[in-house]
Tab-separated table of C-alpha atoms in Angstrom:
chain	number	residue	atom	x	y	z
A	1	MET	CA	71.284	23.733	35.268
A	2	PRO	CA	68.557	26.185	36.373
A	3	GLY	CA	70.831	29.072	35.583
A	4	ARG	CA	71.615	27.742	32.126
A	5	ARG	CA	67.894	27.289	31.278
A	6	LYS	CA	67.136	30.908	32.183
A	7	THR	CA	70.032	32.038	29.989
A	8	VAL	CA	68.636	30.117	26.966
A	9	GLN	CA	65.147	31.577	27.475
A	10	ALA	CA	66.526	35.105	27.719
A	11	ALA	CA	68.487	34.617	24.505
A	12	ALA	CA	65.321	33.433	22.725
A	13	VAL	CA	63.419	36.522	23.877
A	14	ALA	CA	66.228	38.738	22.690
A	15	GLU	CA	66.099	37.154	19.235
A	16	GLY	CA	62.337	37.952	18.857
A	17	PRO	CA	59.413	35.712	17.772
A	18	SER	CA	60.080	32.598	15.758
A	19	GLU	CA	58.802	32.013	12.220
A	20	TYR	CA	56.031	29.737	13.558
A	21	GLU	CA	54.765	32.460	15.934
A	22	LEU	CA	54.869	35.023	13.138
A	23	ASP	CA	52.772	32.733	10.899
A	24	ILE	CA	50.145	32.399	13.618
A	25	GLN	CA	49.988	36.175	14.030
A	26	ARG	CA	49.519	36.663	10.270
A	27	LYS	CA	46.677	34.135	10.178
A	28	ARG	CA	44.961	35.780	13.139
A	29	ALA	CA	45.194	39.184	11.468
A	30	ALA	CA	43.759	37.800	8.220
A	31	ASN	CA	40.902	36.145	10.135
A	32	LYS	CA	40.140	39.410	11.941
A	33	VAL	CA	39.957	41.305	8.640
A	34	LEU	CA	37.638	38.631	7.229
A	35	LEU	CA	35.424	38.720	10.334
A	36	ASP	CA	35.145	42.524	10.219
A	37	LYS	CA	34.148	42.366	6.539
A	38	LEU	CA	31.521	39.695	7.342
A	39	LYS	CA	30.038	41.851	10.106
A	40	SER	CA	29.953	44.860	7.758
A	41	ASP	CA	28.196	42.868	5.009
A	42	CYS	CA	25.634	41.480	7.450
A	43	ALA	CA	24.895	44.950	8.815
A	44	THR	CA	24.487	46.364	5.284
A	45	ASN	CA	22.119	43.578	4.164
A	46	GLY	CA	20.209	43.401	7.442
A	47	VAL	CA	21.189	39.799	8.087
A	48	PRO	CA	21.577	38.861	11.793
A	49	LEU	CA	24.876	37.371	12.777
A	50	PRO	CA	24.827	33.672	13.678
A	51	GLN	CA	24.949	32.957	17.389
A	52	THR	CA	27.569	30.608	18.706
A	53	GLN	CA	26.478	27.631	20.776
A	54	LEU	CA	29.305	28.005	23.250
A	55	VAL	CA	28.189	30.884	25.459
A	56	ALA	CA	30.709	30.595	28.276
A	57	LYS	CA	33.609	28.682	29.645
A	58	LYS	CA	34.037	27.468	33.180
A	59	VAL	CA	37.483	26.625	34.463
A	60	VAL	CA	37.687	23.849	37.039
A	61	GLY	CA	41.231	23.236	38.208
A	62	LYS	CA	43.381	22.613	35.185
A	63	GLN	CA	40.448	21.441	32.978
A	64	THR	CA	38.346	23.784	30.837
A	65	LEU	CA	34.694	22.720	30.577
A	66	ARG	CA	32.449	24.147	27.923
A	67	LYS	CA	28.999	25.080	29.019
A	68	ARG	CA	26.515	23.440	26.672
A	69	LYS	CA	23.515	25.103	25.196
A	70	ALA	CA	20.276	24.306	26.977
A	71	ALA	CA	18.781	21.136	25.545
A	72	GLU	CA	15.375	21.175	23.978
A	73	PRO	CA	12.582	19.473	25.945
A	74	VAL	CA	12.342	15.774	25.205
A	75	GLN	CA	8.989	14.443	24.145
A	76	PRO	CA	7.739	11.539	26.292
A	77	SER	CA	8.204	8.157	24.700
A	78	ARG	CA	5.198	6.489	23.158
A	79	LYS	CA	4.015	3.461	25.080
A	80	SER	CA	2.625	0.431	23.337
A	81	ALA	CA	-1.066	-0.337	23.519
A	82	ARG	CA	-0.313	-3.397	25.626
A	83	ILE	CA	1.507	-1.330	28.306
A	84	SER	CA	-0.710	1.728	28.323
A	85	LYS	CA	-3.883	-0.380	27.920
A	86	GLN	CA	-5.032	1.901	25.145
A	87	THR	CA	-6.430	0.887	21.793
A	88	VAL	CA	-4.296	1.663	18.748
A	89	ASP	CA	-6.646	2.103	15.807
A	90	PHE	CA	-6.042	2.904	12.170
A	91	GLN	CA	-8.318	3.308	9.209
A	92	ALA	CA	-8.952	0.516	6.762
A	93	TYR	CA	-11.453	-0.066	4.003
A	94	SER	CA	-14.005	-2.781	4.305
A	95	SER	CA	-13.951	-5.591	1.780
A	96	ASP	CA	-17.428	-4.586	0.597
A	97	ASP	CA	-17.456	-1.475	-1.610
A	98	ASP	CA	-20.814	-0.319	-0.244
A	99	GLU	CA	-19.706	-0.366	3.383
A	100	PRO	CA	-18.255	2.706	5.122
A	101	ILE	CA	-14.706	2.942	6.398
A	102	ILE	CA	-14.290	0.975	9.599
A	103	LYS	CA	-11.801	0.947	12.459
A	104	ARG	CA	-9.322	-1.879	12.535
A	105	LYS	CA	-6.929	-2.625	15.390
A	106	LYS	CA	-3.443	-3.905	15.097
A	107	SER	CA	-3.527	-7.570	15.958
A	108	PRO	CA	-1.122	-10.512	16.067
A	109	LYS	CA	-0.175	-12.261	12.887
A	110	SER	CA	-3.344	-13.118	11.092
A	111	LYS	CA	-4.232	-16.251	9.251
A	112	SER	CA	-4.569	-16.496	5.521
A	113	PRO	CA	-7.998	-15.624	4.107
A	114	ASN	CA	-9.147	-19.234	3.789
A	115	GLU	CA	-7.380	-20.750	6.773
A	116	THR	CA	-9.536	-22.816	9.124
A	117	SER	CA	-9.041	-25.382	11.808
A	118	ASP	CA	-10.318	-28.923	11.464
A	119	ASP	CA	-10.894	-29.160	15.212
A	120	ARG	CA	-13.961	-27.707	16.900
A	121	ASP	CA	-12.864	-27.773	20.532
A	122	SER	CA	-13.351	-24.102	21.386
A	123	SER	CA	-16.886	-22.871	21.835
A	124	ASP	CA	-16.431	-19.222	22.814
A	125	ASP	CA	-13.483	-17.834	20.828
A	126	ALA	CA	-14.712	-14.599	19.275
A	127	GLY	CA	-11.430	-13.075	18.117
A	128	GLY	CA	-11.074	-11.588	14.659
A	129	ARG	CA	-8.695	-9.951	12.217
A	130	LEU	CA	-10.996	-7.046	11.341
A	131	ARG	CA	-11.951	-5.270	14.546
A	132	GLY	CA	-14.625	-2.839	13.436
A	133	PRO	CA	-18.088	-2.524	14.991
A	134	ARG	CA	-19.097	-6.071	15.892
A	135	VAL	CA	-22.621	-7.427	15.971
A	136	ASN	CA	-23.587	-9.515	18.989
A	137	GLY	CA	-23.668	-13.146	17.889
A	138	LYS	CA	-25.095	-14.517	21.147
A	139	VAL	CA	-28.647	-14.607	19.835
A	140	PHE	CA	-30.710	-17.481	18.499
A	141	GLY	CA	-31.982	-17.119	14.963
A	142	PRO	CA	-31.033	-14.803	12.093
A	143	ILE	CA	-28.874	-11.696	12.341
A	144	GLU	CA	-30.652	-8.554	11.200
A	145	GLY	CA	-29.494	-7.414	7.765
A	146	VAL	CA	-27.760	-10.708	6.830
A	147	GLU	CA	-29.570	-12.575	4.072
A	148	VAL	CA	-29.259	-16.266	3.264
A	149	GLY	CA	-26.478	-16.732	0.727
A	150	LYS	CA	-24.377	-13.848	2.034
A	151	TRP	CA	-20.700	-14.487	1.181
A	152	TRP	CA	-17.518	-13.305	2.900
A	153	GLU	CA	-13.969	-13.634	1.706
A	154	TYR	CA	-12.606	-13.801	5.255
A	155	ARG	CA	-14.052	-15.769	8.117
A	156	ASP	CA	-13.495	-12.951	10.607
A	157	GLU	CA	-15.708	-10.734	8.423
A	158	CYS	CA	-18.444	-13.278	9.007
A	159	GLY	CA	-17.674	-13.073	12.718
A	160	ARG	CA	-17.808	-9.268	12.696
A	161	ALA	CA	-21.298	-9.537	11.189
A	162	GLY	CA	-22.322	-11.685	14.186
A	163	VAL	CA	-23.215	-14.759	12.120
A	164	HIS	CA	-20.401	-16.964	13.477
A	165	PRO	CA	-17.975	-14.995	15.715
A	166	PRO	CA	-15.192	-17.589	16.297
A	167	THR	CA	-12.329	-17.447	13.799
A	168	VAL	CA	-11.158	-21.025	14.519
A	169	ALA	CA	-13.803	-22.899	16.496
A	170	GLY	CA	-16.558	-24.641	14.605
A	171	ILE	CA	-19.107	-24.488	17.450
A	172	TYR	CA	-20.239	-21.236	19.063
A	173	GLY	CA	-22.214	-21.435	22.275
A	174	GLY	CA	-22.207	-22.940	25.767
A	175	ALA	CA	-23.524	-25.867	27.769
A	176	GLU	CA	-26.162	-23.820	29.606
A	177	GLU	CA	-27.651	-21.778	26.760
A	178	GLY	CA	-26.981	-24.064	23.794
A	179	CYS	CA	-25.407	-23.438	20.376
A	180	TYR	CA	-25.824	-20.211	18.418
A	181	SER	CA	-23.961	-21.151	15.214
A	182	VAL	CA	-21.697	-23.758	13.613
A	183	ALA	CA	-19.202	-23.706	10.740
A	184	VAL	CA	-19.175	-26.651	8.327
A	185	SER	CA	-15.692	-27.206	6.892
A	186	ALA	CA	-15.371	-30.996	6.449
A	187	GLY	CA	-13.038	-31.316	9.426
A	188	TYR	CA	-13.891	-34.930	10.357
A	189	PRO	CA	-14.147	-37.986	8.100
A	190	GLU	CA	-17.398	-38.890	9.899
A	191	ASP	CA	-19.125	-35.725	8.621
A	192	ILE	CA	-21.904	-36.232	6.054
A	193	ASP	CA	-23.167	-33.178	4.173
A	194	LEU	CA	-26.265	-33.360	1.956
A	195	GLY	CA	-27.097	-29.668	1.929
A	196	ASP	CA	-30.442	-29.313	3.698
A	197	THR	CA	-29.402	-32.082	6.088
A	198	PHE	CA	-25.979	-32.978	7.440
A	199	THR	CA	-24.305	-34.938	10.224
A	200	TYR	CA	-21.868	-32.927	12.295
A	201	THR	CA	-19.147	-34.580	14.381
A	202	GLY	CA	-18.451	-33.055	17.784
A	203	SER	CA	-15.194	-31.684	19.145
A	204	GLY	CA	-12.383	-33.130	21.237
A	205	GLY	CA	-10.527	-36.418	21.402
A	206	ARG	CA	-7.497	-35.037	19.578
A	207	GLU	CA	-4.172	-34.087	21.150
A	208	LEU	CA	-3.532	-30.590	19.812
A	209	LYS	CA	-2.037	-28.642	22.730
A	210	THR	CA	1.186	-30.636	23.152
A	211	LYS	CA	2.643	-29.585	19.796
A	212	ASN	CA	0.268	-26.669	19.122
A	213	LEU	CA	-1.339	-28.493	16.205
A	214	ARG	CA	-4.431	-27.477	14.256
A	215	THR	CA	-5.512	-31.020	13.530
A	216	ALA	CA	-4.459	-34.494	14.587
A	217	PRO	CA	-5.736	-38.078	14.501
A	218	GLN	CA	-8.351	-39.138	17.026
A	219	SER	CA	-6.568	-40.375	20.160
A	220	SER	CA	-9.305	-40.587	22.818
A	221	ASP	CA	-13.066	-40.582	23.319
A	222	GLN	CA	-14.911	-37.299	23.003
A	223	GLN	CA	-16.587	-35.879	26.097
A	224	LEU	CA	-19.952	-34.184	26.464
A	225	THR	CA	-18.439	-30.803	27.351
A	226	ARG	CA	-18.045	-27.342	25.809
A	227	GLY	CA	-19.159	-27.381	22.162
A	228	ASN	CA	-20.590	-30.897	22.368
A	229	ALA	CA	-22.646	-29.931	25.424
A	230	ALA	CA	-23.862	-26.831	23.586
A	231	LEU	CA	-25.119	-28.861	20.618
A	232	ASP	CA	-26.698	-31.448	22.924
A	233	LYS	CA	-28.534	-28.635	24.726
A	234	SER	CA	-29.818	-27.330	21.385
A	235	ALA	CA	-31.115	-30.807	20.556
A	236	GLN	CA	-33.210	-30.560	23.721
A	237	THR	CA	-34.432	-26.979	23.266
A	238	GLY	CA	-34.899	-26.993	19.491
A	239	ASN	CA	-33.533	-23.453	19.167
A	240	PRO	CA	-32.436	-22.490	15.629
A	241	ILE	CA	-28.718	-22.554	14.790
A	242	ARG	CA	-27.040	-20.410	12.136
A	243	VAL	CA	-24.894	-22.410	9.712
A	244	ILE	CA	-22.032	-21.204	7.547
A	245	ARG	CA	-20.133	-23.355	5.070
A	246	GLY	CA	-16.495	-22.793	4.208
A	247	PHE	CA	-14.588	-23.441	1.016
A	248	LYS	CA	-13.446	-26.864	2.313
A	249	ALA	CA	-16.998	-28.147	2.660
A	250	ALA	CA	-18.319	-30.277	-0.205
A	251	MET	CA	-21.471	-28.145	-0.419
A	252	GLY	CA	-19.661	-24.885	0.315
A	253	PRO	CA	-18.458	-22.105	-1.981
A	254	ILE	CA	-15.332	-22.191	-4.142
A	255	THR	CA	-13.631	-19.701	-1.836
A	256	GLY	CA	-14.505	-17.879	1.357
A	257	TYR	CA	-17.556	-18.526	3.542
A	258	ARG	CA	-21.300	-18.512	2.897
A	259	TYR	CA	-24.293	-18.172	5.209
A	260	ASP	CA	-26.753	-20.989	4.479
A	261	GLY	CA	-29.515	-20.065	6.924
A	262	LEU	CA	-31.078	-21.660	10.026
A	263	TYR	CA	-30.960	-25.324	11.030
A	264	LYS	CA	-31.894	-27.300	14.103
A	265	VAL	CA	-30.378	-30.350	15.799
A	266	VAL	CA	-32.861	-33.198	15.490
A	267	ARG	CA	-30.674	-35.903	17.011
A	268	SER	CA	-27.714	-36.095	19.382
A	269	TYR	CA	-25.970	-39.423	19.878
A	270	GLN	CA	-22.626	-41.172	20.402
A	271	ALA	CA	-20.959	-43.555	17.925
A	272	LEU	CA	-17.575	-45.001	17.024
A	273	ASN	CA	-15.330	-42.999	14.745
A	274	SER	CA	-14.464	-44.086	11.194
A	275	GLU	CA	-11.605	-46.278	12.468
A	276	GLY	CA	-13.856	-47.959	15.043
A	277	LYS	CA	-11.507	-47.155	17.957
A	278	TYR	CA	-12.887	-44.125	19.781
A	279	LYS	CA	-16.304	-42.740	20.628
A	280	VAL	CA	-17.384	-39.461	19.079
A	281	TYR	CA	-20.513	-37.373	19.404
A	282	LYS	CA	-22.640	-36.848	16.308
A	283	PHE	CA	-25.417	-34.364	15.666
A	284	ASP	CA	-27.961	-34.591	12.858
A	285	PHE	CA	-29.045	-31.204	11.452
A	286	GLU	CA	-32.100	-30.309	9.388
A	287	ARG	CA	-32.696	-27.007	7.639
A	288	LEU	CA	-35.743	-25.069	8.776
A	289	PRO	CA	-38.435	-24.634	6.096
A	290	GLY	CA	-39.543	-21.337	4.566
A	291	GLN	CA	-36.063	-19.992	3.803
A	292	PRO	CA	-34.520	-18.971	0.473
A	293	LEU	CA	-32.968	-21.857	-1.430
A	294	VAL	CA	-29.208	-22.363	-1.520
A	295	ASP	CA	-27.452	-23.654	-4.626
A	296	TYR	CA	-25.336	-26.356	-2.989
A	297	GLY	CA	-24.197	-27.796	-6.349
A	298	ALA	CA	-22.653	-24.578	-7.693
A	299	LYS	CA	-19.174	-25.533	-6.494
A	300	GLU	CA	-19.291	-28.992	-8.084
A	301	ARG	CA	-20.523	-27.578	-11.401
A	302	THR	CA	-17.858	-24.885	-11.423
A	303	LEU	CA	-15.073	-27.378	-10.717
A	304	ALA	CA	-16.413	-29.719	-13.410
A	305	GLN	CA	-16.529	-26.876	-15.920
A	306	GLN	CA	-12.969	-25.864	-15.063
A	307	ALA	CA	-11.788	-29.463	-15.481
A	308	ALA	CA	-13.538	-29.709	-18.870
A	309	GLU	CA	-11.976	-26.452	-20.062
A	310	GLU	CA	-8.539	-27.641	-18.972
A	311	ALA	CA	-9.052	-30.942	-20.838
A	312	VAL	CA	-10.085	-29.093	-24.005
A	313	ALA	CA	-7.077	-26.794	-23.728
A	314	ALA	CA	-4.772	-29.765	-23.265
A	315	ALA	CA	-6.269	-31.509	-26.331
A	316	GLU	CA	-5.846	-28.393	-28.469
A	317	THR	CA	-2.255	-28.038	-27.341
A	318	ALA	CA	-1.541	-31.635	-28.243
A	319	ALA	CA	-3.236	-31.239	-31.658
A	320	ASN	CA	-1.215	-28.155	-32.532
A	321	ALA	CA	2.086	-29.618	-31.376
A	322	PRO	CA	4.627	-30.390	-34.146
A	323	PRO	CA	4.798	-34.074	-35.216
A	324	THR	CA	7.384	-36.242	-33.554
A	325	PRO	CA	10.181	-37.319	-35.960
A	326	PRO	CA	10.187	-41.052	-36.801
A	327	ALA	CA	12.524	-43.279	-34.894
A	328	SER	CA	15.770	-44.189	-36.657
A	329	GLY	CA	15.843	-47.760	-35.371
A	330	ASP	CA	19.083	-47.222	-33.512
A	331	GLU	CA	17.383	-45.944	-30.416
A	332	GLY	CA	17.855	-48.219	-27.480
A	333	LYS	CA	21.036	-49.800	-28.789
A	334	ASP	CA	24.209	-49.338	-26.832
A	335	ASP	CA	27.475	-48.140	-28.398
A	336	GLU	CA	29.032	-51.614	-28.415
A	337	THR	CA	26.120	-53.089	-30.434
A	338	LYS	CA	26.300	-50.279	-32.976
A	339	GLU	CA	30.036	-50.789	-33.362
A	340	ASP	CA	29.607	-54.528	-34.016
A	341	GLU	CA	26.956	-53.840	-36.710
A	342	GLU	CA	29.218	-51.335	-38.424
A	343	LYS	CA	32.047	-53.916	-38.533
A	344	GLU	CA	29.717	-56.503	-40.114
A	345	ASP	CA	28.555	-54.039	-42.790
A	346	ALA	CA	32.094	-52.964	-43.660
A	347	PRO	CA	33.530	-54.580	-46.910
A	348	ALA	CA	36.239	-57.215	-46.495
A	349	SER	CA	39.763	-56.022	-47.354
């Protein structure tokens, strides 16, 4: 067998290259002519020849490995602000046209503009959606540059101004120093708001943490801690307290939040809630004299005017509506009754 294989190979060599090998040779020659013409054209026009990425080959055993072109340096990956402990800021316009551009941080999912919590059991939460330059709210009395009647669309804008820093809590302060500010939003049925005076129900006594609720029915007695202790301390010291009213308050604005000036706690006491089951803390507020007046009835008048306009529009629509066609008298009768009447009216045969 080995001798026969050598004989066949020798015969093939004697016959010359096959048609397949000749075709390959022709294609190589044509490619060489084309390559030479390309080099000549590039040299004539001054165009540099493209460089191939494969610069060398390295043979390892029976495998041929291509040496790759050197990779470009890789830029370091960008770490998040949480990992690198750096602040990620971006520009945003303030809601007020006369204010300069401020810095605003990326923050977790924010609440809707008019979202509030009915519970008041957090006395030192000063988070906010807009994170520009913040004014220190831990001062008793007015905030410089904020006039009575100032209105904000978002509650965290009010907090950034230092008037009432918490975005959820209704009471801002502590048991040792007292209360700096409160937000009136009609969160408890025991609240009574008359404008210059109001009764404010304390915080606690609701089970909110189990299901992460924002409000819940009263389920236990309130304790004299946190926000309640802060208001009780203010009743003893008489320090002024800033008051804002939200859109949910009866005496508040139609939307957003309004600064209504300085009040003081004139009475701190404990009473049963509206259901008569649990004890709650109540605090009577009085507005300090000598401040600009606040139009507490503007919301009620606006709502009444809107209701009147809607009633007039509804009456005009009804007056311009086409008349209803008269009833034929057959309405309400079933098919069997109509068939019997038709048989009675038919002439006898």
